[in-house]
XYZ file of C-alpha atoms in Angstrom:
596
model
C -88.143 85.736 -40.533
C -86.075 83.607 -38.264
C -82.905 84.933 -35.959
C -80.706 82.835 -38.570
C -82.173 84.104 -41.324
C -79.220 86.902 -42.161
C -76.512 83.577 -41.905
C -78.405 81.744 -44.318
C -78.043 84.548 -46.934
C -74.256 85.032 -46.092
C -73.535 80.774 -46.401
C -76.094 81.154 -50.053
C -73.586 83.967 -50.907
C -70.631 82.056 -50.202
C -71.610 79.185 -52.428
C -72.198 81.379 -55.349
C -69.067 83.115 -55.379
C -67.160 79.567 -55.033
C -69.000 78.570 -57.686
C -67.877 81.634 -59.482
C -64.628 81.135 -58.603
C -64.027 78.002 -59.153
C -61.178 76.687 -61.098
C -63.703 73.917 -62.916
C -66.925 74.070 -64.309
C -69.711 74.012 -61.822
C -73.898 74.095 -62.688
C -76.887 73.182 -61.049
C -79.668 71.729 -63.131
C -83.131 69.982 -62.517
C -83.513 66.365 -63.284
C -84.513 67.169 -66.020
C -81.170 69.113 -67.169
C -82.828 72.354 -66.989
C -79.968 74.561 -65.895
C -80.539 76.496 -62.652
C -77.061 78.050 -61.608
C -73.730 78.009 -64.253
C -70.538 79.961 -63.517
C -68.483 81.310 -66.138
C -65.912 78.050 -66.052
C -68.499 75.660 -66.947
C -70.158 78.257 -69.446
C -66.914 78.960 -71.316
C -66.628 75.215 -71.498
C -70.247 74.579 -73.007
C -71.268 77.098 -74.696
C -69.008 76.109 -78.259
C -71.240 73.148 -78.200
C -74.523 74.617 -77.901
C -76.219 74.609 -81.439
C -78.177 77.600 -81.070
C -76.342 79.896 -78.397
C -78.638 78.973 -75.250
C -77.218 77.061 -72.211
C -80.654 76.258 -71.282
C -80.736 71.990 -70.982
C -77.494 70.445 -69.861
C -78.741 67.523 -71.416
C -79.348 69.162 -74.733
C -76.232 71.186 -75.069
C -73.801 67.543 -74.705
C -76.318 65.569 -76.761
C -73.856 65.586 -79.788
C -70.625 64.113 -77.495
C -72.409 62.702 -74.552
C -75.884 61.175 -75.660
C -78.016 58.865 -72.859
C -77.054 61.424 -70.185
C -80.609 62.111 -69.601
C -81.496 57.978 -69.217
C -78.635 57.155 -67.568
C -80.127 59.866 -64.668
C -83.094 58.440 -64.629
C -82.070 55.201 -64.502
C -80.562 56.373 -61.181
C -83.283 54.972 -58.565
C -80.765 56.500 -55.093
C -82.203 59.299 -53.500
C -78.531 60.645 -53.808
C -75.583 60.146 -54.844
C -72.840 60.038 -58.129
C -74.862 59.422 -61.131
C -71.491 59.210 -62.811
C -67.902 59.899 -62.417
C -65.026 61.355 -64.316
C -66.433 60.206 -67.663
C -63.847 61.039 -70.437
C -65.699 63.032 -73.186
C -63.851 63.336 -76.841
C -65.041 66.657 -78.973
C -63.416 66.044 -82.017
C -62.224 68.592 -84.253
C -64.811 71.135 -86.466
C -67.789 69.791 -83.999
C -69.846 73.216 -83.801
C -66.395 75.161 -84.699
C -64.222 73.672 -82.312
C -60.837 74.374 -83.713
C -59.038 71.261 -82.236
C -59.604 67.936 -80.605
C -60.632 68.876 -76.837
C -61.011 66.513 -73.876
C -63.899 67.029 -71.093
C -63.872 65.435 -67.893
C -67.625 65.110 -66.200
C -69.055 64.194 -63.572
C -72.773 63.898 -62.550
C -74.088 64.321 -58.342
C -77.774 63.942 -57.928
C -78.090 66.002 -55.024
C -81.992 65.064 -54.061
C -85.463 64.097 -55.833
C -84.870 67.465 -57.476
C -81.701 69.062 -57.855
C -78.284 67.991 -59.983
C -74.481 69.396 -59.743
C -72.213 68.992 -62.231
C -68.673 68.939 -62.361
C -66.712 69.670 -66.005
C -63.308 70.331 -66.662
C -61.196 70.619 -69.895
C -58.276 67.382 -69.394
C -57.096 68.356 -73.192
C -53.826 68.763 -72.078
C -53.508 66.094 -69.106
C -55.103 63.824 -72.274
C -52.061 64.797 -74.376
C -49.229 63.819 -71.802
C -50.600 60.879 -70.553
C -51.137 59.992 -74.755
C -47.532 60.467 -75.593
C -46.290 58.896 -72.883
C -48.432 56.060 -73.790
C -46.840 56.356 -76.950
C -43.350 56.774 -75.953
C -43.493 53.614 -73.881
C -45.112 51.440 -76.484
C -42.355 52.845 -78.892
C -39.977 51.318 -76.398
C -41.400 48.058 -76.381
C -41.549 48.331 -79.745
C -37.878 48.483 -79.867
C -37.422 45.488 -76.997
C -37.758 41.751 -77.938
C -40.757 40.316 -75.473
C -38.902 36.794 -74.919
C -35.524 37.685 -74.408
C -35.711 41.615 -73.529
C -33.169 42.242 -75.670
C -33.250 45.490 -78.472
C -34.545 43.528 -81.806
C -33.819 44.466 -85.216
C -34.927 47.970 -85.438
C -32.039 48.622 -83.317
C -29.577 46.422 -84.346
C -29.862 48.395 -87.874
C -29.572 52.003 -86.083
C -26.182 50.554 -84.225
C -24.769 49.247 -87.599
C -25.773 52.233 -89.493
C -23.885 54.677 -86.480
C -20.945 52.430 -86.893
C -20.742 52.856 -90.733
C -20.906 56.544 -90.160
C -18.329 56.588 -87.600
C -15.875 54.205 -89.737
C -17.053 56.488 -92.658
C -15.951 59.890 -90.239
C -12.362 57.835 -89.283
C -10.915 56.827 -85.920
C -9.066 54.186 -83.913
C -11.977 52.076 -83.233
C -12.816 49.172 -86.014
C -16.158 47.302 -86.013
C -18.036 44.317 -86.784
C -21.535 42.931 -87.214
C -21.958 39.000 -85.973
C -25.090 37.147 -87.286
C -25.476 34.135 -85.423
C -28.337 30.690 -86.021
C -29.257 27.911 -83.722
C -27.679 24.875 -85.307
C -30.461 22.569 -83.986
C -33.324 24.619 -82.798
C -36.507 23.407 -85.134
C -35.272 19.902 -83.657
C -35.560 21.404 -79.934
C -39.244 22.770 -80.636
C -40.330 19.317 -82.355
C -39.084 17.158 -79.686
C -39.666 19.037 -76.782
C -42.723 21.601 -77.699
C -42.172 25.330 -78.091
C -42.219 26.157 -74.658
C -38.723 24.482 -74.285
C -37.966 26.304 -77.171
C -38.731 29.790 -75.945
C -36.923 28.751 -72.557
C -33.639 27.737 -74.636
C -33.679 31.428 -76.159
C -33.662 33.001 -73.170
C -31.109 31.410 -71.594
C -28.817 31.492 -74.477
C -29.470 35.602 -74.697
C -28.622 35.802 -70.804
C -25.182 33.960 -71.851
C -24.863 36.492 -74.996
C -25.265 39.335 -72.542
C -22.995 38.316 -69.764
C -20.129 37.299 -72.473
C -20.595 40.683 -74.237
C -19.804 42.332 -70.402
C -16.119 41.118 -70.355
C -15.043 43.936 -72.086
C -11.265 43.268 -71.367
C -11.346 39.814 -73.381
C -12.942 42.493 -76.086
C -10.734 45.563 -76.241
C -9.128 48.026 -73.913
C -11.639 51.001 -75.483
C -14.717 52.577 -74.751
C -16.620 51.910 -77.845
C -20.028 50.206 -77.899
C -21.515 46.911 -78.763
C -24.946 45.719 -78.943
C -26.553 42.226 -78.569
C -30.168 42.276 -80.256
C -32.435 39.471 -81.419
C -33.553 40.072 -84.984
C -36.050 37.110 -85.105
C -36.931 33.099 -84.432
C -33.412 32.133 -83.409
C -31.324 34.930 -84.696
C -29.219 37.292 -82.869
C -26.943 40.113 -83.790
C -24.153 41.247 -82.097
C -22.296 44.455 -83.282
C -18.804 45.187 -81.738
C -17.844 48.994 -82.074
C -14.844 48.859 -79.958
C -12.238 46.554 -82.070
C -8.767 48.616 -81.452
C -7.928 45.711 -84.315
C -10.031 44.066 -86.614
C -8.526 40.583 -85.830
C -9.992 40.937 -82.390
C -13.257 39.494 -83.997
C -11.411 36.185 -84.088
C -11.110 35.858 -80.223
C -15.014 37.106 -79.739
C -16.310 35.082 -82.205
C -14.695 31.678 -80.409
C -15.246 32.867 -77.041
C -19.327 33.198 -78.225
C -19.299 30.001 -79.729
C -17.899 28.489 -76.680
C -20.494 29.844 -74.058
C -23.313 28.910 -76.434
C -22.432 25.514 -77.034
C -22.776 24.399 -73.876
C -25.658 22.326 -72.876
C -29.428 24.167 -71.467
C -30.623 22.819 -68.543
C -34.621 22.983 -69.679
C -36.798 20.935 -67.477
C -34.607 18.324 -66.238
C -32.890 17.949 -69.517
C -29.830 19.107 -71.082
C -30.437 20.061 -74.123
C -27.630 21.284 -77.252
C -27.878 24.115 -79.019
C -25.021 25.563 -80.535
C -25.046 28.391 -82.909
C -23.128 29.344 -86.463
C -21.867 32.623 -86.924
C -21.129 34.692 -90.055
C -18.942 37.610 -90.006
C -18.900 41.338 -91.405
C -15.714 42.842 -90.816
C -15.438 46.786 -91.725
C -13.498 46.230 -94.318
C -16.701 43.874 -96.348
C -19.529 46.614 -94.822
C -20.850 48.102 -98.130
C -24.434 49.575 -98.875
C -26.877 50.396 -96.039
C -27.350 48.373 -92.573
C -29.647 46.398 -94.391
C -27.466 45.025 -96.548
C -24.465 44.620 -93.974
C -27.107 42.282 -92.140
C -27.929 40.427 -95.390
C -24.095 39.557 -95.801
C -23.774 38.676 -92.282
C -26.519 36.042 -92.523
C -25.506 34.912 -95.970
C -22.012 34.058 -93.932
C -24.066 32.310 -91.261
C -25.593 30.273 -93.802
C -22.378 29.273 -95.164
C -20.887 27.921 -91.813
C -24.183 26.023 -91.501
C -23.531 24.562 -95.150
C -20.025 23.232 -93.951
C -21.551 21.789 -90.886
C -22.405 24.500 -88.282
C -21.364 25.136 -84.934
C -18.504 27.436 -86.184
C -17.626 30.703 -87.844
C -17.481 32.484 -91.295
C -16.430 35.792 -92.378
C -18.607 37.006 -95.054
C -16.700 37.550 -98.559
C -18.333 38.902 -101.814
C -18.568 35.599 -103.845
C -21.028 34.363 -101.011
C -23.153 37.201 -102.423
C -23.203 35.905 -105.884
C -23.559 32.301 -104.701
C -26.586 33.335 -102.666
C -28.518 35.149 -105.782
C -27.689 32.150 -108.151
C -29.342 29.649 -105.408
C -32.158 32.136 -105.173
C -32.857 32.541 -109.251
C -32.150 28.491 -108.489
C -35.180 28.573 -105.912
C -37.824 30.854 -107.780
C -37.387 28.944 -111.077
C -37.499 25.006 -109.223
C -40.858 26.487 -107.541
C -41.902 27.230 -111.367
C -40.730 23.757 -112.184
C -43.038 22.226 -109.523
C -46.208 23.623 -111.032
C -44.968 23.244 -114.430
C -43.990 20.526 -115.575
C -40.254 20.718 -116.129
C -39.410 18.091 -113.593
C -39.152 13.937 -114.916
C -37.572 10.651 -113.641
C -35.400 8.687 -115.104
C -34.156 5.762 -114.450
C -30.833 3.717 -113.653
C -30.590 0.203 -113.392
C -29.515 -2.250 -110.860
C -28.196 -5.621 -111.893
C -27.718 -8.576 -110.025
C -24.102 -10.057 -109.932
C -24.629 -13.557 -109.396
C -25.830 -16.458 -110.854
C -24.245 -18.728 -114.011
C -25.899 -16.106 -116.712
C -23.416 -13.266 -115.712
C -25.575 -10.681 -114.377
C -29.164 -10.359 -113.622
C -30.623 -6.838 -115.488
C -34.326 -6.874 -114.361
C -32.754 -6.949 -110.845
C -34.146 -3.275 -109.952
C -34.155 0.161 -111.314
C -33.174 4.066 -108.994
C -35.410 6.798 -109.627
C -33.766 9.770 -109.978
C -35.046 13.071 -110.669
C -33.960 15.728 -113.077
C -35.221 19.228 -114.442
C -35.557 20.166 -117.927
C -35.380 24.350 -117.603
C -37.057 25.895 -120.622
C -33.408 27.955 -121.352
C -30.761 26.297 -119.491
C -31.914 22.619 -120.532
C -31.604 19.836 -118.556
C -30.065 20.740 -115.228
C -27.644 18.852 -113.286
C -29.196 17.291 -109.953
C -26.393 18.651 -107.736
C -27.334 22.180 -109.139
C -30.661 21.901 -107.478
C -31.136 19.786 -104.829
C -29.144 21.235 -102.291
C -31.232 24.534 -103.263
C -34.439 22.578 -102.600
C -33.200 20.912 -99.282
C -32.567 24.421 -98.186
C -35.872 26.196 -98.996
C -38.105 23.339 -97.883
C -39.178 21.875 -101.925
C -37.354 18.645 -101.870
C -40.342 17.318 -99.601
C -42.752 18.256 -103.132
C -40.089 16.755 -105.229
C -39.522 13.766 -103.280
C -43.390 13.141 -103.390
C -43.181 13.920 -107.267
C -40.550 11.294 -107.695
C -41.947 8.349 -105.234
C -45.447 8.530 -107.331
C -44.137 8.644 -110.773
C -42.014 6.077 -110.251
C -44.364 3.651 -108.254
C -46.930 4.154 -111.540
C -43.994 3.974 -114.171
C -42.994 0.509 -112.151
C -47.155 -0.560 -112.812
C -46.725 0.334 -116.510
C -43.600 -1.452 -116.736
C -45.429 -4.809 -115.396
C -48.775 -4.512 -117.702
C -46.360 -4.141 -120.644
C -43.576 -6.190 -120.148
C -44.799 -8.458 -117.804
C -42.236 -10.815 -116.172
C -39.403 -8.897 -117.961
C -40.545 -6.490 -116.249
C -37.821 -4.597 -113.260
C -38.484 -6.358 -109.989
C -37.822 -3.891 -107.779
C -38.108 0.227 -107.889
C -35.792 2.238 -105.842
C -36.499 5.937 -104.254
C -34.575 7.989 -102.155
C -36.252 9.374 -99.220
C -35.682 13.052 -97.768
C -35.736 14.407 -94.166
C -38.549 16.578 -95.264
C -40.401 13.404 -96.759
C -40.052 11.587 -92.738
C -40.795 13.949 -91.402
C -44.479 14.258 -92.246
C -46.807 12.926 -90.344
C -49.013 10.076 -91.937
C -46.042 9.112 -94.666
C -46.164 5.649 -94.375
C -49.417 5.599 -94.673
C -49.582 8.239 -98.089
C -46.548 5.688 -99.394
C -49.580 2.502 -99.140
C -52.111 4.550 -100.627
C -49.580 5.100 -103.577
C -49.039 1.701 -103.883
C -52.354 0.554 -103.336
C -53.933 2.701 -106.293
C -51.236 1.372 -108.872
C -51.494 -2.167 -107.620
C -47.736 -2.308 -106.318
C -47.360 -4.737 -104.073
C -45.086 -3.155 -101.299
C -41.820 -6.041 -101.678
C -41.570 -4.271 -104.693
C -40.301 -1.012 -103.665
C -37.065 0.630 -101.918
C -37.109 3.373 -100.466
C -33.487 4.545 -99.325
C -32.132 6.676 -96.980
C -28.325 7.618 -96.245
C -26.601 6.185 -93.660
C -26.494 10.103 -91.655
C -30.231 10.931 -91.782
C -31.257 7.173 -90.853
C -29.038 7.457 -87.838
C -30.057 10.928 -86.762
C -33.139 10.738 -84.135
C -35.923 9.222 -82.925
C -38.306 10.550 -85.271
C -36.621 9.127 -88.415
C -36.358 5.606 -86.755
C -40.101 6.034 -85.876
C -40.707 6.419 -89.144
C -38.928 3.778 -90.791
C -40.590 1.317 -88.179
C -43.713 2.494 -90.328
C -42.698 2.024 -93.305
C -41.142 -1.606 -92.529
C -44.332 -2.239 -90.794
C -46.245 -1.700 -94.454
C -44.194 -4.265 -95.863
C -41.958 -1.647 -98.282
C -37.840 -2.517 -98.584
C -35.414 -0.167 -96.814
C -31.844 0.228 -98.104
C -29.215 1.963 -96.180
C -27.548 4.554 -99.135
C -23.940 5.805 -99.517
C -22.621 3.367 -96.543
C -19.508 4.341 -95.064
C -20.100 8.622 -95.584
C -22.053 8.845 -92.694
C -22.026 8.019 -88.678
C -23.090 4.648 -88.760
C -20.963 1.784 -88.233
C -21.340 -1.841 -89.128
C -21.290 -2.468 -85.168
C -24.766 -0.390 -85.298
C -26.321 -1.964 -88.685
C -28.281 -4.229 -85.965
C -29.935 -1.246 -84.900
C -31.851 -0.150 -88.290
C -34.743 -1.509 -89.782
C -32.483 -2.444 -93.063
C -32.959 -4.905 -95.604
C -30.020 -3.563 -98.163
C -26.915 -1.957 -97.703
C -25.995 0.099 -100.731
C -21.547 0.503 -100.302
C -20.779 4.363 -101.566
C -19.220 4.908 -104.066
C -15.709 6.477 -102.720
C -15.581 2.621 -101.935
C -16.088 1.312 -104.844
C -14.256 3.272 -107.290
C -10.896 2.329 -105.106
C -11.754 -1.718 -104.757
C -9.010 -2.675 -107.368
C -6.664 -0.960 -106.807
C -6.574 -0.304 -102.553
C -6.718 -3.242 -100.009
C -7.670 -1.310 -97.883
C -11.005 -0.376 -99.629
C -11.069 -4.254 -100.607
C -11.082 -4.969 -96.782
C -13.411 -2.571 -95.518
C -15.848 -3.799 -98.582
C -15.315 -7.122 -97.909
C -16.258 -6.474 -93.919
C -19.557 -4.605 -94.845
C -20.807 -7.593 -97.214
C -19.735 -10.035 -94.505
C -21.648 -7.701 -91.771
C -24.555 -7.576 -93.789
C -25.307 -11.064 -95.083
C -25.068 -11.959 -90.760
C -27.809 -9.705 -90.697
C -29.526 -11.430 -93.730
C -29.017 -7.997 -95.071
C -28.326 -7.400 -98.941
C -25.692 -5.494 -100.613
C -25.403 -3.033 -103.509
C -22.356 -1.336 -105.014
C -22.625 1.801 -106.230
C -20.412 3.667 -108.662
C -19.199 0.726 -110.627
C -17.561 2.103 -113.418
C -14.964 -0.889 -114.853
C -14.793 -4.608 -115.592
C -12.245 -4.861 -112.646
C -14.320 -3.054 -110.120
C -17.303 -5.438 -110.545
C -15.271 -8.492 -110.713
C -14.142 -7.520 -107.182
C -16.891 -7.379 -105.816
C -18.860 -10.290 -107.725
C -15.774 -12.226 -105.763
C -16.415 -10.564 -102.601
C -19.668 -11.997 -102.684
C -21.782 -8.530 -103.424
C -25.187 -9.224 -104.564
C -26.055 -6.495 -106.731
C -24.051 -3.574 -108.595
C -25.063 -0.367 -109.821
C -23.140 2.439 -112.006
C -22.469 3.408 -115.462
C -20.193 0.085 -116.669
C -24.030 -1.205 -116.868
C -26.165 1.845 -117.798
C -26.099 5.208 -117.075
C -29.610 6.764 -115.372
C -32.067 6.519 -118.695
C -35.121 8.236 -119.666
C -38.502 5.777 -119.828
C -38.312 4.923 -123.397
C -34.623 4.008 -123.202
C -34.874 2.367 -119.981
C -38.067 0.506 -121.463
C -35.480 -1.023 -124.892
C -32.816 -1.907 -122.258
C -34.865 -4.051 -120.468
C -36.088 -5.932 -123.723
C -32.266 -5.662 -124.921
C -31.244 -7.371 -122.087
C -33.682 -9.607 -122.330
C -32.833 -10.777 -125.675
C -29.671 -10.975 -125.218
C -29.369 -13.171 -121.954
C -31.794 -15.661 -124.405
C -29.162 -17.431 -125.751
C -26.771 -17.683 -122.155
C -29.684 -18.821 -120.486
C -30.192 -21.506 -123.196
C -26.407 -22.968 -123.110
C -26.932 -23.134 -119.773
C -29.627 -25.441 -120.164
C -27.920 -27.426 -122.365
C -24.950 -27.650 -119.978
């Protein structure tokens, strides 16, 4: 025995009691697992998931949680060296009676071509705290809007709920919940892309924020408000700090102000203004929920009377809203079932020595037959179906029934037959792409030739954007009539009727019923027929109702009139015996003037 001999034993005794004393697991094994040298850390840690009460194989005894840590070795061609490190090990709950979910940290050394250590400690708890504060952060981004980092609805609800129960508990302080829409933000994402779109919301949320910070232009208390987005291009403000509830007015202005102005996106100023709708206190009943519900029911009302302003909510919007609804679920209904028809009004010519012309043209129009409310007026319904997105369906229901009911006409009645078939156009309808063509497939199948139809559009949505004109060059382009409807209602003027692909302008009504009896009206009539015969432009006047009306404008040199002195709108079989009426009875004017 060597001189060192005594030293060796001392630094082999020194190991084993660190390895005893160690605050982690510690064991020597073969390469084969075979376990040479444990202490009591690693043994306590094993031994509940040993099947038969040995701790003879490491690899054996974590087969059930750790399986392949026997290839995985051997895969290890080194000499030496970490086999693997700090591998996370789950022991789930009732595995060989383990009484809860536990956590083992590992790690494998291969020490030489013979010899293992490994390293095991229990991380159940260190697992746990890093797990809920994994959770308590993604619960905060749960509550955070991603675009505009701004609390989202979840939160808005909590801060209206605390201010019912404060208002319920009594105080100085008044509040009120502000729901506020883009006025023109689908048109910002179809022109310029979403990107723009997303860009727009963020700015206008940084302008929300910083006009929500001027608390003295708010109140002179220490109350709370929020600003939150509650989805698309929605935001809720809730002011919890009124010392009056007429303060609103002054925040509500000031908001619509700072958000009006233009958003410098890309090079571009772009508009987007918003409509708010009010809950004051006072109108807060029910839960948060429902105070939000009211507040965008308000919202929608401003938008209904032309946006870009503010409405406090008031109970008979509530009742408006669920008729339109009950409106909306039964018109889908209608769609798929039948209850929607056309009918038909027509359109006489005014000049010429026979009087009038009656196979000038017909107007579809579209009405709804409800199985127990009967037939139900169009003005009922069709702001209901601009709003929920259905008049596009209905105005595609309307354009192909009346294109085929035009074909039947001409097989059957030949050249008494209308000349021309009428259809009003929707935003939704122009919108789509590939219209134009759909509209010559239409006519195509029924063998319509495309002179033959009008399709109108009103004088606001023909001069609203590029897309609409776009589309209307199409639909010239296929050879189709365009008429310019309710002229003078919109933001045209007859300096701009140059500008639109128009072949008839149809004079509203409000005109019209006022050309007797106003010079005014009689001038301003007279100046669109002038204006649109220098455009070789046609007229129509709509709304005639008396002899006197149409005699004004058959002297004013109108070309056609429609309105109920001549017909009111009339279902096919009617519309089918007026034409033959008529037919019969301009026989015998037609022949005197022959014989003139």
């Amino acid at each position: 025995m060597t001189a060192t001999s005594p030293e060796i034993a001392d630094a082999d005794d020194a190991l084993i009691q660190f390895m005893y004393q160690a605050p982690i697991g510690l064991a020597q094994t073969k390469l084969d697992g075979e376990i040479e040298m444990i202490n009591p850390m690693a043994a306590s840690l094993l031994m509940p998931l040993s099947r038969d009460g040995s701790l003879d194989n490491l690899f054996l005894t974590l087969e059930g949680v750790a399986p392949g840590l026997r290839e995985l070795t051997a895969a290890f061609a080194a000499p030496a060296g970490m086999v693997c490190e700090a591998v996370r090990i789950q022991i789930d709950p009732g595995l060989h009676g383990n009484a809860e979910l536990k956590v083992f940290c590992l790690s494998l050394l291969k020490l030489d071509d013979a010899r293992l250590i490994v390293m095991l400690s229990d991380v159940t708890l260190a697992e746990r705290r890093d797990q809920q504060a994994l959770t308590q952060k993604l619960s905060q981004a749960a509550r955070i809007d991603s675009l505009t980092r701004m609390p989202n609805r979840a939160v808005a609800l909590e801060h209206v709920h605390q201010a019912m129960e404060r208002a319920r508990a009594g105080g100085d302080c008044h509040f009120a919940v502000l729901f506020m829409n883009c006025d023109r933000f689908k048109q910002i994402n179809d022109t310029h892309g979403h990107a723009a779109g997303n860009e727009v919301l963020g700015l206008l949320a940084d302008r929300l924020r910083g006009a929500l910070r001027r608390r003295d232009a708010i109140s002179h208390t220490a109350g709370e408000q929020l600003a939150a987005r509650v989805g698309g291009d929605e935001f809720v403000v809730v002011l919890d700090d009124l010392a009056r509830p007429d303060d609103v007015h002054p925040v509500a202005q000031r908001l619509l102000d700072v958000l009006s102005k233009p958003y410098g996106v890309e090079r571009q100023q772009l508009h987007c203004g918003v409509s708010i709708g009010i809950v004051m206190q006072a109108q807060a009943s029910g839960d948060a929920d429902s105070v939000l519900q009211h507040a965008s029911i308000a919202t929608a009302e401003a938008k209904r009377v032309g946006g870009a302003r503010y409405v406090i909510f008031e109970p008979a919007m509530a009742q408006r809203a669920a008729r339109r609804g009950a409106v909306e679920s039964d018109l889908r209904t209608a769609l798929s079932g039948g209850e929607l028809f056309v009918v038909y009004q027509p359109v006489v010519g005014l000049k010429g020595a026979c009087g009038i012309d009656r196979s000038a043209g017909l107007e579809a129009l579209v009405r709804w037959r409800h199985p127990t409310r009967g037939v139900v007026p169009p003005l009922e319904f069709i702001g209901v179906a601009e709003e929920c997105g259905l008049i596009g369906p209905i105005g595609d229901f309307v354009l192909g029934t009346a294109v085929r009911q035009l074909a039947q006409w001409q097989k059957e009645l030949g050249s008494r037959a209308p000349r021309t078939m009428a259809v009003n156009l929707s935003r939704a309808q122009l919108a789509q792409p590939g219209f134009a063509a759909r509209v010559g497939d239409v006519l195509r199948s029924c063998g319509i030739a495309p002179e033959r139809l009008q399709l109108e559009v009103t004088e606001s949505l023909a001069a609203q954007d590029e897309t609409v004109q776009s589309r209307l060059h199409e639909l010239k382009a296929l050879g189709v009539t365009l008429a310019l409807d309710d002229f003078g209602t919109g933001y045209s003027s007859l300096a701009s009727l140059h500008q639109l692909p128009i072949d008839t302008v149809k004079i509203d009504r409000s005109f019209i019923s006022q050309a007797d009896t106003s010079d005014h009206h009689r001038v301003l009539i007279e100046a669109t027929i002038r204006v649109a015969r220098s455009l070789g432009m046609s007229t129509v006047a709509e709304g005639i109702e008396t002899e006197a009306q149409a005699a004004v404008i058959r002297e004013l040199g109108g070309d056609k009139g429609q309105g109920y002195l001549f017909s009111r709108p009339l279902p096919v079989a009617d519309a089918t015996r007026w034409f033959l009426a008529a037919e019969a009875a301009q026989s015998p004017a037609r022949a005197a003037a022959s014989a003139g």
